[in-house]
N, C-alpha and C. Protein backbone atom coordinates (compact mmCIF):
# COMPACT_ATOMS: atom_id res chain seq x y z
N UNK A 1 0.83 -1.05 0.11
CA UNK A 1 -0.16 -0.06 0.10
C UNK A 1 0.76 1.35 -0.01
N UNK A 2 0.61 2.32 -0.92
CA UNK A 2 1.43 3.50 -0.95
C UNK A 2 1.31 4.24 0.29
N UNK A 3 2.10 5.16 0.65
CA UNK A 3 2.18 5.86 1.71
C UNK A 3 1.54 7.45 1.21
N UNK A 4 1.38 8.30 2.10
CA UNK A 4 0.94 9.48 1.75
C UNK A 4 2.08 10.18 1.05
N UNK A 5 3.16 9.97 1.46
CA UNK A 5 4.35 10.66 0.60
C UNK A 5 4.40 10.09 -0.87
N UNK A 6 4.23 8.70 -0.96
CA UNK A 6 4.21 8.06 -2.30
C UNK A 6 3.04 8.61 -3.13
N UNK A 7 1.83 8.86 -2.40
CA UNK A 7 0.94 9.56 -3.29
C UNK A 7 1.08 10.89 -3.81
N UNK A 8 1.71 11.62 -2.95
CA UNK A 8 2.17 13.00 -3.20
C UNK A 8 3.04 12.99 -4.51
N UNK A 9 3.90 11.99 -4.46
CA UNK A 9 4.78 12.03 -5.39
C UNK A 9 4.16 11.47 -6.85
N UNK A 10 3.36 10.52 -6.68
CA UNK A 10 2.57 10.23 -7.76
C UNK A 10 1.55 11.37 -8.48
N UNK A 11 1.21 11.96 -7.76
CA UNK A 11 0.14 13.24 -8.07
C UNK A 11 1.31 14.39 -8.64
N UNK A 12 2.21 14.38 -8.04
CA UNK A 12 3.47 15.59 -8.78
C UNK A 12 3.74 15.15 -10.19
N UNK A 13 3.89 13.65 -10.26
CA UNK A 13 4.12 13.07 -11.68
C UNK A 13 2.88 13.41 -12.53
N UNK A 14 1.74 13.08 -12.12
CA UNK A 14 0.43 13.37 -12.87
C UNK A 14 0.50 15.09 -13.29
N UNK A 15 0.93 15.93 -12.04
CA UNK A 15 0.77 17.34 -12.58
C UNK A 15 1.85 17.65 -13.61
N UNK A 16 2.92 17.08 -13.55
CA UNK A 16 3.92 17.20 -14.29
C UNK A 16 3.59 16.65 -15.97
N UNK A 17 3.03 15.65 -16.17
CA UNK A 17 2.55 15.18 -17.22
C UNK A 17 1.23 16.29 -17.77
N UNK A 18 0.55 16.62 -16.90
CA UNK A 18 -0.65 17.67 -17.26
C UNK A 18 0.21 18.85 -17.71
N UNK A 19 1.07 19.53 -17.17
CA UNK A 19 1.67 20.49 -17.68
C UNK A 19 2.22 20.30 -19.09
N UNK A 20 2.75 19.17 -19.35
CA UNK A 20 3.41 18.50 -20.68
C UNK A 20 2.22 18.71 -21.60
N UNK A 21 0.90 18.29 -21.33
CA UNK A 21 -0.13 18.07 -22.12
C UNK A 21 -0.54 19.55 -22.45
N UNK A 22 -0.80 20.24 -21.32
CA UNK A 22 -0.92 21.67 -21.55
C UNK A 22 -0.31 22.63 -22.51
N UNK A 23 0.94 22.28 -22.50
CA UNK A 23 1.85 23.01 -23.48
C UNK A 23 1.58 22.54 -24.76
N UNK A 24 1.42 21.35 -25.08
CA UNK A 24 1.17 20.88 -26.25
C UNK A 24 -0.15 21.20 -26.87
N UNK A 25 -1.22 21.20 -25.93
CA UNK A 25 -2.51 21.83 -26.54
C UNK A 25 -2.49 23.21 -26.58
N UNK A 26 -1.98 24.03 -25.85
CA UNK A 26 -1.83 25.53 -26.06
C UNK A 26 -1.07 25.68 -27.21
N UNK A 27 0.00 25.11 -27.56
CA UNK A 27 0.85 25.59 -28.66
C UNK A 27 0.11 25.23 -30.18
N UNK A 28 -0.61 24.14 -29.96
CA UNK A 28 -1.28 23.72 -31.06
C UNK A 28 -2.61 24.60 -31.26
N UNK A 29 -3.34 25.22 -30.27
CA UNK A 29 -4.36 26.13 -30.52
C UNK A 29 -3.55 27.35 -30.81
N UNK A 30 -2.83 27.84 -30.26
CA UNK A 30 -2.21 29.22 -30.69
C UNK A 30 -1.66 29.41 -32.06
N UNK A 31 -1.19 28.21 -32.58
CA UNK A 31 -0.58 28.11 -34.18
C UNK A 31 -1.73 28.52 -34.91
N UNK A 32 -2.96 28.07 -34.54
CA UNK A 32 -3.81 28.23 -35.64
C UNK A 32 -4.95 29.34 -35.53
N UNK A 33 -4.50 30.32 -34.59
CA UNK A 33 -5.45 31.32 -34.25
C UNK A 33 -5.01 32.53 -35.28
N UNK A 34 -5.81 32.97 -36.13
CA UNK A 34 -5.42 34.13 -36.74
C UNK A 34 -6.30 35.36 -36.63
N UNK A 35 -7.55 35.06 -36.41
CA UNK A 35 -8.52 36.10 -36.17
C UNK A 35 -9.04 36.51 -34.76
N UNK A 36 -8.18 35.99 -33.67
CA UNK A 36 -8.49 36.15 -32.49
C UNK A 36 -7.06 36.62 -31.71
N UNK A 37 -6.59 37.77 -32.10
CA UNK A 37 -5.32 38.37 -31.52
C UNK A 37 -5.32 38.30 -30.12
N UNK A 38 -6.31 38.82 -29.34
CA UNK A 38 -6.09 38.90 -27.82
C UNK A 38 -6.17 37.50 -27.32
N UNK A 39 -6.80 36.55 -27.62
CA UNK A 39 -6.68 35.10 -27.43
C UNK A 39 -5.33 34.68 -27.61
N UNK A 40 -4.94 34.80 -28.83
CA UNK A 40 -3.66 34.06 -29.30
C UNK A 40 -2.62 34.69 -28.39
N UNK A 41 -2.50 36.08 -28.13
CA UNK A 41 -1.26 36.49 -27.16
C UNK A 41 -1.48 36.17 -25.97
N UNK A 42 -2.58 35.89 -25.25
CA UNK A 42 -2.68 35.34 -23.99
C UNK A 42 -2.21 33.93 -23.88
N UNK A 43 -2.79 32.99 -24.92
CA UNK A 43 -2.38 31.61 -24.80
C UNK A 43 -0.80 31.51 -24.90
N UNK A 44 -0.22 32.36 -25.78
CA UNK A 44 1.23 32.56 -26.02
C UNK A 44 1.72 32.74 -24.63
N UNK A 45 1.37 33.70 -23.92
CA UNK A 45 1.96 33.91 -22.51
C UNK A 45 1.81 32.78 -21.71
N UNK A 46 0.80 32.09 -21.79
CA UNK A 46 0.47 31.18 -20.84
C UNK A 46 1.46 30.08 -21.07
N UNK A 47 1.69 29.69 -22.39
CA UNK A 47 2.70 28.67 -22.82
C UNK A 47 3.92 28.91 -22.00
N UNK A 48 4.40 30.20 -21.88
CA UNK A 48 5.56 30.49 -21.05
C UNK A 48 5.39 30.14 -19.55
N UNK A 49 4.26 30.60 -19.11
CA UNK A 49 3.91 30.08 -17.75
C UNK A 49 3.94 28.39 -17.52
N UNK A 50 3.14 27.86 -18.43
CA UNK A 50 3.08 26.36 -18.45
C UNK A 50 4.49 25.81 -18.45
N UNK A 51 5.37 26.32 -19.21
CA UNK A 51 6.72 25.68 -19.21
C UNK A 51 7.36 25.71 -17.79
N UNK A 52 7.26 26.90 -17.23
CA UNK A 52 7.81 27.17 -15.99
C UNK A 52 7.03 26.50 -14.89
N UNK A 53 5.89 26.45 -15.03
CA UNK A 53 5.05 25.36 -13.99
C UNK A 53 5.57 24.09 -14.20
N UNK A 54 5.79 23.41 -15.20
CA UNK A 54 6.43 22.11 -15.45
C UNK A 54 7.73 21.93 -14.82
N UNK A 55 8.46 23.07 -15.06
CA UNK A 55 10.07 22.91 -14.60
C UNK A 55 9.95 23.00 -12.89
N UNK A 56 8.89 23.88 -12.46
CA UNK A 56 8.85 23.74 -11.12
C UNK A 56 8.19 22.63 -10.30
N UNK A 57 7.27 21.90 -10.97
CA UNK A 57 6.76 20.64 -10.60
C UNK A 57 7.92 19.60 -10.61
N UNK A 58 8.55 19.56 -11.86
CA UNK A 58 9.86 18.77 -11.80
C UNK A 58 10.71 19.05 -10.65
N UNK A 59 10.94 20.20 -10.33
CA UNK A 59 11.89 20.49 -9.11
C UNK A 59 11.52 19.92 -7.85
N UNK A 60 10.27 19.78 -7.64
CA UNK A 60 9.69 19.33 -6.35
C UNK A 60 9.89 17.68 -6.62
N UNK A 61 9.61 16.93 -7.62
CA UNK A 61 10.08 15.68 -7.93
C UNK A 61 11.33 15.32 -7.72
N UNK A 62 12.18 16.03 -8.34
CA UNK A 62 13.53 16.07 -7.97
C UNK A 62 14.28 16.00 -6.64
N UNK A 63 13.38 17.10 -5.78
CA UNK A 63 13.95 17.24 -4.54
C UNK A 63 13.62 15.86 -3.65
N UNK A 64 12.50 15.22 -4.16
CA UNK A 64 12.13 14.13 -3.37
C UNK A 64 13.01 12.78 -3.97
N UNK A 65 14.07 13.10 -4.76
CA UNK A 65 14.87 12.03 -5.26
C UNK A 65 14.32 10.99 -6.13
N UNK A 66 12.99 11.42 -6.97
CA UNK A 66 12.57 10.67 -7.75
C UNK A 66 12.55 11.33 -9.21
N UNK A 67 11.94 10.71 -10.26
CA UNK A 67 11.94 11.28 -11.59
C UNK A 67 10.47 11.34 -12.07
N UNK A 68 10.25 12.21 -13.15
CA UNK A 68 9.05 12.17 -13.73
C UNK A 68 8.72 10.79 -14.38
N UNK A 69 7.53 10.59 -14.69
CA UNK A 69 7.02 9.52 -15.57
C UNK A 69 7.15 9.76 -17.06
N UNK A 70 7.97 9.26 -17.49
CA UNK A 70 8.05 9.21 -18.99
C UNK A 70 6.84 8.73 -19.65
N UNK A 71 6.26 7.71 -19.23
CA UNK A 71 4.79 6.95 -19.73
C UNK A 71 4.03 7.86 -19.67
N UNK A 72 3.74 8.80 -18.37
CA UNK A 72 2.69 9.65 -18.30
C UNK A 72 2.62 10.86 -19.32
N UNK A 73 3.98 11.46 -19.07
CA UNK A 73 4.46 12.61 -19.99
C UNK A 73 4.14 12.23 -21.42
N UNK A 74 4.56 11.05 -22.08
CA UNK A 74 4.25 10.88 -23.55
C UNK A 74 2.81 10.63 -23.52
N UNK A 75 2.12 9.97 -22.86
CA UNK A 75 0.68 9.94 -23.11
C UNK A 75 -0.14 11.16 -22.86
N UNK A 76 0.44 12.15 -22.16
CA UNK A 76 -0.26 13.54 -22.02
C UNK A 76 0.00 14.21 -23.50
N UNK A 77 1.22 14.14 -23.78
CA UNK A 77 1.38 14.79 -25.03
C UNK A 77 0.57 14.17 -26.25
N UNK A 78 0.61 12.70 -26.27
CA UNK A 78 -0.14 12.26 -27.50
C UNK A 78 -1.72 12.69 -27.30
N UNK A 79 -2.26 12.68 -26.13
CA UNK A 79 -3.71 13.10 -25.99
C UNK A 79 -3.90 14.36 -26.48
N UNK A 80 -2.80 15.28 -26.18
CA UNK A 80 -2.85 16.71 -26.49
C UNK A 80 -2.81 17.00 -27.99
N UNK A 81 -1.96 16.04 -28.77
CA UNK A 81 -1.89 16.04 -30.04
C UNK A 81 -3.01 15.55 -30.71
N UNK A 82 -3.69 14.76 -30.34
CA UNK A 82 -5.00 14.25 -30.73
C UNK A 82 -6.03 15.24 -30.76
N UNK A 83 -6.22 15.79 -29.42
CA UNK A 83 -7.14 16.86 -29.43
C UNK A 83 -6.93 17.95 -30.38
N UNK A 84 -5.73 18.46 -30.51
CA UNK A 84 -5.32 19.37 -31.42
C UNK A 84 -5.65 19.01 -33.00
N UNK A 85 -5.41 17.72 -33.32
CA UNK A 85 -5.90 17.23 -34.59
C UNK A 85 -7.38 17.16 -34.98
N UNK A 86 -8.08 16.62 -33.70
CA UNK A 86 -9.56 16.81 -33.90
C UNK A 86 -10.00 17.87 -34.38
N UNK A 87 -9.34 19.31 -33.92
CA UNK A 87 -9.83 20.50 -34.34
C UNK A 87 -9.89 20.94 -35.97
N UNK A 88 -8.96 20.08 -36.43
CA UNK A 88 -8.91 20.27 -38.02
C UNK A 88 -10.33 19.70 -38.83
N UNK A 89 -11.15 18.97 -37.99
CA UNK A 89 -12.14 18.33 -38.48
C UNK A 89 -13.66 19.06 -38.26
N UNK A 90 -13.59 19.89 -37.45
CA UNK A 90 -14.84 20.95 -36.93
C UNK A 90 -14.72 22.32 -37.30
N UNK A 91 -15.82 22.75 -37.79
CA UNK A 91 -15.85 24.03 -38.41
C UNK A 91 -15.77 25.15 -37.27
N UNK A 92 -16.07 24.72 -36.06
CA UNK A 92 -16.17 25.80 -34.93
C UNK A 92 -14.80 25.58 -34.05
N UNK A 93 -13.67 25.18 -34.59
CA UNK A 93 -12.54 24.89 -33.82
C UNK A 93 -12.44 25.84 -32.54
N UNK A 94 -12.21 27.18 -32.90
CA UNK A 94 -11.93 28.25 -32.04
C UNK A 94 -12.97 28.11 -30.68
N UNK A 95 -14.06 28.01 -31.00
CA UNK A 95 -15.16 27.94 -29.88
C UNK A 95 -14.81 26.92 -28.97
N UNK A 96 -14.52 25.57 -29.71
CA UNK A 96 -14.52 24.40 -28.96
C UNK A 96 -13.15 24.31 -28.17
N UNK A 97 -12.01 24.99 -28.93
CA UNK A 97 -10.72 24.97 -28.15
C UNK A 97 -10.77 25.93 -27.10
N UNK A 98 -11.50 26.96 -26.96
CA UNK A 98 -11.60 27.89 -25.95
C UNK A 98 -12.38 27.27 -24.93
N UNK A 99 -13.39 26.36 -25.24
CA UNK A 99 -14.22 25.84 -24.06
C UNK A 99 -13.16 24.79 -23.40
N UNK A 100 -12.42 23.84 -24.22
CA UNK A 100 -11.57 22.82 -23.75
C UNK A 100 -10.50 23.30 -22.91
N UNK A 101 -10.02 24.60 -23.47
CA UNK A 101 -8.85 25.11 -22.45
C UNK A 101 -9.55 25.56 -21.18
N UNK A 102 -10.69 26.16 -21.36
CA UNK A 102 -11.23 26.76 -19.91
C UNK A 102 -11.48 25.31 -19.08
N UNK A 103 -12.03 24.32 -19.58
CA UNK A 103 -12.28 23.05 -18.85
C UNK A 103 -10.81 22.48 -18.25
N UNK A 104 -9.83 22.65 -19.06
CA UNK A 104 -8.50 21.91 -18.78
C UNK A 104 -7.94 22.87 -17.54
N UNK A 105 -8.08 24.23 -17.60
CA UNK A 105 -7.70 25.10 -16.86
C UNK A 105 -8.08 24.78 -15.17
N UNK A 106 -9.47 24.35 -15.09
CA UNK A 106 -10.21 24.00 -14.17
C UNK A 106 -9.59 22.71 -13.49
N UNK A 107 -9.28 21.76 -14.33
CA UNK A 107 -8.75 20.54 -13.93
C UNK A 107 -7.27 20.94 -13.16
N UNK A 108 -6.59 21.73 -13.84
CA UNK A 108 -5.26 22.22 -13.19
C UNK A 108 -5.26 22.90 -11.95
N UNK A 109 -6.29 23.66 -11.74
CA UNK A 109 -6.73 24.41 -10.56
C UNK A 109 -7.08 23.33 -9.37
N UNK A 110 -7.85 22.43 -9.70
CA UNK A 110 -8.15 21.29 -8.77
C UNK A 110 -7.01 20.45 -8.58
N UNK A 111 -5.99 20.06 -9.43
CA UNK A 111 -5.00 19.53 -9.10
C UNK A 111 -4.09 20.05 -8.24
N UNK A 112 -3.65 21.20 -8.41
CA UNK A 112 -2.89 22.20 -7.56
C UNK A 112 -3.56 22.56 -6.26
N UNK A 113 -4.68 22.65 -6.02
CA UNK A 113 -5.54 22.76 -4.74
C UNK A 113 -5.00 21.28 -4.07
N UNK A 114 -5.28 20.10 -4.70
CA UNK A 114 -4.99 18.99 -3.86
C UNK A 114 -3.86 18.67 -3.63
N UNK A 115 -2.88 19.06 -4.55
CA UNK A 115 -1.42 19.11 -4.10
C UNK A 115 -1.01 19.74 -3.09
N UNK A 116 -1.62 20.96 -2.93
CA UNK A 116 -1.34 21.93 -1.53
C UNK A 116 -1.59 21.15 -0.31
N UNK A 117 -2.93 20.52 -0.53
CA UNK A 117 -3.40 19.79 0.70
C UNK A 117 -2.47 18.61 0.96
N UNK A 118 -2.24 17.84 -0.11
CA UNK A 118 -1.22 16.64 0.16
C UNK A 118 0.19 16.96 0.64
N UNK A 119 0.56 18.15 0.02
CA UNK A 119 2.06 18.60 0.67
C UNK A 119 1.88 19.06 2.04
N UNK A 120 0.80 19.74 2.45
CA UNK A 120 0.69 20.17 3.72
C UNK A 120 0.61 18.99 4.75
N UNK A 121 -0.14 18.01 4.28
CA UNK A 121 -0.35 16.74 4.94
C UNK A 121 1.02 15.85 5.34
N UNK A 122 1.67 15.91 4.36
CA UNK A 122 3.18 15.27 4.73
C UNK A 122 4.42 16.03 5.09
N UNK A 123 3.99 17.58 5.19
CA UNK A 123 4.94 18.24 5.98
C UNK A 123 5.74 18.63 4.61
N UNK A 124 5.63 18.61 3.46
CA UNK A 124 6.58 19.24 2.43
C UNK A 124 6.12 20.68 2.09
N UNK A 125 6.66 21.68 2.85
CA UNK A 125 6.32 23.00 2.87
C UNK A 125 6.80 23.45 1.48
N UNK A 126 8.00 23.17 0.92
CA UNK A 126 8.41 23.58 -0.35
C UNK A 126 7.43 23.44 -1.47
N UNK A 127 7.10 22.01 -1.68
CA UNK A 127 5.95 21.78 -2.66
C UNK A 127 4.55 22.50 -2.49
N UNK A 128 4.25 22.76 -1.29
CA UNK A 128 3.08 23.50 -1.04
C UNK A 128 3.15 24.82 -1.53
N UNK A 129 4.33 25.38 -1.03
CA UNK A 129 4.90 26.98 -1.58
C UNK A 129 4.67 27.08 -3.10
N UNK A 130 5.33 25.99 -3.71
CA UNK A 130 5.37 25.99 -5.00
C UNK A 130 4.04 25.84 -5.86
N UNK A 131 3.16 24.99 -5.24
CA UNK A 131 2.08 24.93 -5.95
C UNK A 131 0.99 26.05 -5.45
N UNK A 132 1.23 26.77 -4.48
CA UNK A 132 0.54 27.94 -4.13
C UNK A 132 1.03 29.21 -5.06
N UNK A 133 2.38 28.96 -5.56
CA UNK A 133 2.88 30.06 -6.48
C UNK A 133 2.08 29.72 -8.04
N UNK A 134 1.83 28.50 -8.45
CA UNK A 134 1.35 27.98 -9.64
C UNK A 134 -0.03 28.31 -9.70
N UNK A 135 -0.89 27.98 -8.68
CA UNK A 135 -2.34 28.12 -8.64
C UNK A 135 -2.90 29.60 -8.94
N UNK A 136 -2.41 30.61 -8.70
CA UNK A 136 -3.05 31.74 -9.24
C UNK A 136 -2.78 31.95 -10.71
N UNK A 137 -1.90 31.43 -11.21
CA UNK A 137 -1.59 31.54 -12.74
C UNK A 137 -2.76 30.84 -13.42
N UNK A 138 -2.98 29.60 -12.82
CA UNK A 138 -4.13 28.81 -13.52
C UNK A 138 -5.37 29.44 -13.35
N UNK A 139 -5.74 30.12 -12.34
CA UNK A 139 -6.91 30.75 -11.89
C UNK A 139 -7.10 31.85 -12.64
N UNK A 140 -5.93 32.48 -12.90
CA UNK A 140 -6.17 33.80 -13.89
C UNK A 140 -6.32 33.43 -15.26
N UNK A 141 -5.69 32.37 -15.72
CA UNK A 141 -5.97 31.90 -17.18
C UNK A 141 -7.51 31.42 -17.30
N UNK A 142 -7.84 30.72 -16.28
CA UNK A 142 -9.23 30.20 -16.38
C UNK A 142 -10.22 31.43 -16.47
N UNK A 143 -9.91 32.55 -15.46
CA UNK A 143 -10.90 33.68 -15.54
C UNK A 143 -10.93 34.28 -16.81
N UNK A 144 -9.66 34.57 -17.47
CA UNK A 144 -9.35 35.02 -18.81
C UNK A 144 -10.38 34.21 -19.97
N UNK A 145 -10.25 33.05 -19.84
CA UNK A 145 -10.97 32.36 -20.77
C UNK A 145 -12.44 32.42 -20.53
N UNK A 146 -12.85 32.39 -19.34
CA UNK A 146 -14.32 32.62 -19.23
C UNK A 146 -14.65 33.97 -19.68
N UNK A 147 -13.95 34.90 -19.33
CA UNK A 147 -14.10 36.20 -19.89
C UNK A 147 -14.14 36.35 -21.52
N UNK A 148 -13.23 35.64 -22.20
CA UNK A 148 -13.12 35.74 -23.45
C UNK A 148 -14.18 34.84 -24.48
N UNK A 149 -14.62 34.01 -23.77
CA UNK A 149 -15.62 32.81 -24.38
C UNK A 149 -16.97 33.43 -25.25
N UNK A 150 -17.51 34.44 -24.45
CA UNK A 150 -18.63 35.25 -25.08
C UNK A 150 -18.05 36.04 -26.56
N UNK A 151 -16.76 36.62 -26.24
CA UNK A 151 -16.29 37.44 -27.23
C UNK A 151 -15.96 36.56 -28.53
N UNK A 152 -15.27 35.50 -28.11
CA UNK A 152 -14.74 34.62 -29.22
C UNK A 152 -15.91 33.92 -30.01
N UNK A 153 -16.88 33.76 -29.29
CA UNK A 153 -18.02 32.85 -29.83
C UNK A 153 -18.68 34.14 -30.77
N UNK A 154 -18.84 35.24 -30.31
CA UNK A 154 -19.52 36.33 -30.92
C UNK A 154 -18.73 36.62 -32.46
N UNK A 155 -17.13 36.71 -32.17
CA UNK A 155 -16.48 36.84 -33.46
C UNK A 155 -16.59 35.82 -34.20
N UNK A 156 -16.53 34.51 -33.79
CA UNK A 156 -16.84 33.48 -34.67
C UNK A 156 -18.04 33.63 -35.59
N UNK A 157 -18.99 33.90 -35.00
CA UNK A 157 -20.42 33.94 -35.61
C UNK A 157 -20.46 34.98 -36.57
N UNK A 158 -19.70 36.31 -36.17
CA UNK A 158 -19.62 37.43 -37.21
C UNK A 158 -18.62 37.00 -38.33
N UNK A 159 -17.39 36.21 -38.03
CA UNK A 159 -16.77 35.79 -39.27
C UNK A 159 -17.62 34.79 -40.11
N UNK A 160 -18.36 33.94 -39.57
CA UNK A 160 -19.08 32.98 -40.19
C UNK A 160 -20.01 33.67 -41.26
N UNK A 161 -20.58 34.68 -40.87
CA UNK A 161 -21.48 35.42 -41.73
C UNK A 161 -20.75 36.44 -42.62
N UNK A 162 -19.40 36.39 -42.46
CA UNK A 162 -18.78 37.32 -43.68
C UNK A 162 -18.15 36.62 -44.77
N UNK A 163 -18.65 36.78 -46.03
CA UNK A 163 -18.42 36.31 -47.35
C UNK A 163 -16.75 36.20 -47.41
N UNK A 164 -16.04 35.10 -47.64
CA UNK A 164 -14.73 34.89 -47.71
C UNK A 164 -13.77 34.99 -46.54
N UNK A 165 -14.52 35.09 -45.29
CA UNK A 165 -13.59 35.10 -44.04
C UNK A 165 -13.68 33.55 -43.59
N UNK A 166 -12.53 33.42 -42.90
CA UNK A 166 -12.33 32.10 -42.29
C UNK A 166 -12.51 32.31 -40.78
N UNK A 167 -13.73 31.78 -40.12
CA UNK A 167 -14.25 31.88 -38.74
C UNK A 167 -13.40 30.89 -38.07
N UNK A 168 -12.98 29.75 -38.71
CA UNK A 168 -12.26 28.58 -37.82
C UNK A 168 -11.53 28.94 -36.95
N UNK A 169 -10.43 29.88 -37.42
CA UNK A 169 -9.33 30.22 -36.30
C UNK A 169 -9.24 31.76 -36.37
């Protein structure tokens, strides 16, 4: 049976894979945004935050004398790539990608809240501090996406009704 510390370490590996998935998903989305400059700029900024978050989570894993899970990292990247490719087959890709990103941010928020509780439970103050540092970034991105979703939807519909315009991205 796994100890509390083992569970924390496993959840940190999950969080690292989650950040790998987020980076791949965000890069795919940003690369296809042409008509949504505000959304594209914020996603590109969040890619940098996501890379740093992955580095910080890895530092927690390393400090415990363990390594990340290559299998989880690869599976997360493959999942993100498949999600990105699925956007090629829908006409409303930007709306669906924004909704998916909003949902994913909330999964990250839940993950970091759980990690904070687990780190505190096992007395790992540094991991709790790092997760508290990351959490507001995820909350800010989720709030931004919530704010942008109506505007992205309206812009998509506007472009849909404009002859010769590409609304998809």
